[in-house]
Short mmCIF file of N, CA and C in Angstrom, two decimals:
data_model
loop_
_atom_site.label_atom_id
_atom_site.label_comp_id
_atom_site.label_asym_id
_atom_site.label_seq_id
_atom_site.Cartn_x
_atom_site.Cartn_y
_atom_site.Cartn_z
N UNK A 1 86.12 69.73 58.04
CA UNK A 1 86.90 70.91 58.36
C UNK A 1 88.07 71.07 57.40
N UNK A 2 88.51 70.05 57.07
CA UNK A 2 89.91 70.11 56.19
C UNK A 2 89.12 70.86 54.62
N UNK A 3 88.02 70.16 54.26
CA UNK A 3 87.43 71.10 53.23
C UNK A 3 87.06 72.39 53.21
N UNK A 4 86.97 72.73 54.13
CA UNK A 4 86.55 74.67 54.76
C UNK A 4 88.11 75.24 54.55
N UNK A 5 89.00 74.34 55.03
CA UNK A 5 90.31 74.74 55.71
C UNK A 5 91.03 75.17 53.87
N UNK A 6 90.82 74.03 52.98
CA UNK A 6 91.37 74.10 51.47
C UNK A 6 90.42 75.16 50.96
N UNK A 7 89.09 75.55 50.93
CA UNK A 7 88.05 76.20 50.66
C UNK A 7 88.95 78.29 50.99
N UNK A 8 89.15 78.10 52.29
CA UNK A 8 90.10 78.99 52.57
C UNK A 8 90.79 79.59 51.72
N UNK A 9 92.03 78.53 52.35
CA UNK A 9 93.26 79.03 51.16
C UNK A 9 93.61 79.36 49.81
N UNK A 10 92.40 78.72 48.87
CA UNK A 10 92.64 78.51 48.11
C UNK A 10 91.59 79.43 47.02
N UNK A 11 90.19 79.92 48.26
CA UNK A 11 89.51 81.00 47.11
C UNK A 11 89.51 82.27 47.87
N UNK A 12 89.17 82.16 49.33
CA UNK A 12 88.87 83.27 50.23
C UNK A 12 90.14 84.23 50.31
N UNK A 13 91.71 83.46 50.51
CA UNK A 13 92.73 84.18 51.37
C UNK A 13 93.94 83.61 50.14
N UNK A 14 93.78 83.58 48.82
CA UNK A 14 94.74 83.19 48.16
C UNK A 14 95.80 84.08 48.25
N UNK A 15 97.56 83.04 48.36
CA UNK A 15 98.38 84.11 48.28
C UNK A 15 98.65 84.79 49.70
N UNK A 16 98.11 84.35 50.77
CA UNK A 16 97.63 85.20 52.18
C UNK A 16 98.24 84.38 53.04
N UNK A 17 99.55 84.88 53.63
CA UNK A 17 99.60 84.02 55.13
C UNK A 17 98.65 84.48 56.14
N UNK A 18 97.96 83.17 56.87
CA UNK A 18 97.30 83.22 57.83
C UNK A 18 97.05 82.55 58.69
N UNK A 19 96.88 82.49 60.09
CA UNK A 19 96.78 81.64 61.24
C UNK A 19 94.70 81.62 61.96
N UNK A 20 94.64 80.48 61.94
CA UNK A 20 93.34 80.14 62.32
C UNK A 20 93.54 80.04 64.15
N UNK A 21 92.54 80.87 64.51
CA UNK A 21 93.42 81.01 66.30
C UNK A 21 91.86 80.02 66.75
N UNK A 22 91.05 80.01 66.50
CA UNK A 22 89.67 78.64 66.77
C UNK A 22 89.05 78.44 66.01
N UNK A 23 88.15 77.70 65.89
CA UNK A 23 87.23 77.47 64.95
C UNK A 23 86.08 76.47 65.57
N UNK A 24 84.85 76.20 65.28
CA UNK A 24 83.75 75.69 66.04
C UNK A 24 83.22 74.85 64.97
N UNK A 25 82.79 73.59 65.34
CA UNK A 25 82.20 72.54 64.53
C UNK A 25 80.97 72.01 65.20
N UNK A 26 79.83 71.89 64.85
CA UNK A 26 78.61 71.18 65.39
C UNK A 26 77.13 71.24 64.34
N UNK A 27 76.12 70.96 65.34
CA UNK A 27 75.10 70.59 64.50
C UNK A 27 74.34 71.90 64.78
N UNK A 28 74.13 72.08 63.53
CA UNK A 28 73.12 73.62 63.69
C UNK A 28 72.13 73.65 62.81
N UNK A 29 70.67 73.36 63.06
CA UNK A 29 69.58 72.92 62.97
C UNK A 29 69.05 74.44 62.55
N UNK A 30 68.80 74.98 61.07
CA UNK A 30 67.74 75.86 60.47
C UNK A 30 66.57 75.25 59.76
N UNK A 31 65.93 75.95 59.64
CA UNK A 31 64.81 75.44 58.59
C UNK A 31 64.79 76.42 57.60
N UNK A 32 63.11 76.34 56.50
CA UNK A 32 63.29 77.50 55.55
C UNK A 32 62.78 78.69 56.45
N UNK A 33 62.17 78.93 57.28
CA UNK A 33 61.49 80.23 57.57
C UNK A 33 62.82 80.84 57.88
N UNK A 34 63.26 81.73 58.40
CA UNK A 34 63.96 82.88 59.13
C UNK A 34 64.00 83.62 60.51
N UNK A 35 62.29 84.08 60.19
CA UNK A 35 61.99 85.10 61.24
C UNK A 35 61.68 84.27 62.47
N UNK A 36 62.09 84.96 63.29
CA UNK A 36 62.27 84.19 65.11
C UNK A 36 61.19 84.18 65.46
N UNK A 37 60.56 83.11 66.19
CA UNK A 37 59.68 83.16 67.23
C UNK A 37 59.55 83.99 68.40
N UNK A 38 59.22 84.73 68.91
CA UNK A 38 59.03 85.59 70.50
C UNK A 38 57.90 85.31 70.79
N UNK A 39 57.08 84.28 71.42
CA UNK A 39 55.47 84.18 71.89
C UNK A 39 55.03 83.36 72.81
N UNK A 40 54.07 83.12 73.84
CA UNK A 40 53.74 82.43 74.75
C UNK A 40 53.37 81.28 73.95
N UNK A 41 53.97 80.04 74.68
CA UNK A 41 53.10 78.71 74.10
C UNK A 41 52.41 78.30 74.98
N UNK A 42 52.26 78.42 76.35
CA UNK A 42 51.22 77.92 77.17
C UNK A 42 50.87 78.81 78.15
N UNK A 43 50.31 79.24 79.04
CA UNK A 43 49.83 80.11 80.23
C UNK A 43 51.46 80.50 80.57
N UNK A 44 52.10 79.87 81.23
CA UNK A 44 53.39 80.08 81.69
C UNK A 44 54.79 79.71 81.27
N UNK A 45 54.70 79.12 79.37
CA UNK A 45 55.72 79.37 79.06
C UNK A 45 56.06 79.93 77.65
N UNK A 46 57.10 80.57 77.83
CA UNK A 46 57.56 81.80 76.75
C UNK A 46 58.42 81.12 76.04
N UNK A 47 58.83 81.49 74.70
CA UNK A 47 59.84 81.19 73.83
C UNK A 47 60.47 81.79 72.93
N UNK A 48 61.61 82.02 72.95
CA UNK A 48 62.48 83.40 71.77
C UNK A 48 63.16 82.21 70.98
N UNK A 49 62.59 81.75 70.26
CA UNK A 49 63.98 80.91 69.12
C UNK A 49 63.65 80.91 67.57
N UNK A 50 64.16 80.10 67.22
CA UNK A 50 64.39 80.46 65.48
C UNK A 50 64.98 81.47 65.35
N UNK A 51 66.15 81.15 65.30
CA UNK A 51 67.07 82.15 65.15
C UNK A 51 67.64 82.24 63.89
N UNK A 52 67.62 80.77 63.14
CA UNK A 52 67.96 80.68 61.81
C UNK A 52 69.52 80.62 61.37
N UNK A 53 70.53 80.18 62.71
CA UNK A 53 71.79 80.48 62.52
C UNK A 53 72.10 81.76 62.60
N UNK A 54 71.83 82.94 63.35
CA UNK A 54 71.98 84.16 63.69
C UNK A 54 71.97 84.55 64.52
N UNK A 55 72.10 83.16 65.58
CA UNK A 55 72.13 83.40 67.28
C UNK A 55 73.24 84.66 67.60
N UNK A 56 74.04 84.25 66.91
CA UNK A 56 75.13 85.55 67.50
C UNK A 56 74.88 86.80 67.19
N UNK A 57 74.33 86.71 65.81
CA UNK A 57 74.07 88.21 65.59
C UNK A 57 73.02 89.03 66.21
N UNK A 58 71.64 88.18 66.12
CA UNK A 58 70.42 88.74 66.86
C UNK A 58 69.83 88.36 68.19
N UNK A 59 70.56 87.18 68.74
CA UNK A 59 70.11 86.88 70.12
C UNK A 59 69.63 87.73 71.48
N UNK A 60 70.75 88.64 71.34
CA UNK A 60 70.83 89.70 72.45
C UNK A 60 69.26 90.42 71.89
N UNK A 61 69.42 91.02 70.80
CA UNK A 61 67.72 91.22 70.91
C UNK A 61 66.20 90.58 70.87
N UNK A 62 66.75 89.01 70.34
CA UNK A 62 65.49 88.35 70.66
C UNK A 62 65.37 87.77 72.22
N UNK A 63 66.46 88.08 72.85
CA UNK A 63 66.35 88.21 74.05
C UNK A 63 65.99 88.80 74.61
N UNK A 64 65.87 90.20 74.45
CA UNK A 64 65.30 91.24 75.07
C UNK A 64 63.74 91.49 74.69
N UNK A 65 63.59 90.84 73.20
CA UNK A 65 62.47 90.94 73.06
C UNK A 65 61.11 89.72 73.72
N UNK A 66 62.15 88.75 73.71
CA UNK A 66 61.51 87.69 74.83
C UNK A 66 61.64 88.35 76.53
N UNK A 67 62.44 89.24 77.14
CA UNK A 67 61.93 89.60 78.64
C UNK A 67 60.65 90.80 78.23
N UNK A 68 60.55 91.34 77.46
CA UNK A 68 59.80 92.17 76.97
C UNK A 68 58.20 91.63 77.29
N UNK A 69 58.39 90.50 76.40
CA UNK A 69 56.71 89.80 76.13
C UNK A 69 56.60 89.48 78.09
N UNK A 70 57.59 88.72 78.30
CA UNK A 70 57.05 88.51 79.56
C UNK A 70 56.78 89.36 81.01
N UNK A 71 57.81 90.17 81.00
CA UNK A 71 57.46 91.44 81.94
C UNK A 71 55.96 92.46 81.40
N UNK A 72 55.46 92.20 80.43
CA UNK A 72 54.27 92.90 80.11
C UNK A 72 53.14 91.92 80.52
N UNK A 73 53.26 90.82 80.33
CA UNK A 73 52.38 89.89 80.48
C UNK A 73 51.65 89.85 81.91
#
């Protein structure tokens, strides 16, 4: 974090007062593909993932596109 934190200041926000109000650290597991899974893996279970690190951005619709598969089913 202290390297993100110098990474910051020093190319992103040079010259810039600024206050960091949170920040999130953990393990976040991509691979090379991208495109998300939405598909039955067995008679009765469904799966929306591979998100690719874009949970936040596209979740809400691979969510919807996972109640989708299953309310049709």
């Amino acid at each position: 974090q202290e390297t993100l934190k110098q990474f910051l200041k020093e190319v992103i926000l040079p010259n810039t007062n600024y206050e960091i109000d949170f920040w999130w650290s953990g393990i976040l597991g991509v691979g090379k593909r991208k495109k998300p899974i939405v598909e039955f893996v067995s008679d009765r279970v469904a799966v929306a993932v591979r998100l690719g690190g874009m949970g936040v951005a596209i979740g809400s619709l691979i969510g919807e596109q996972g109640a989708d598969l299953l309310l049709k089913s």
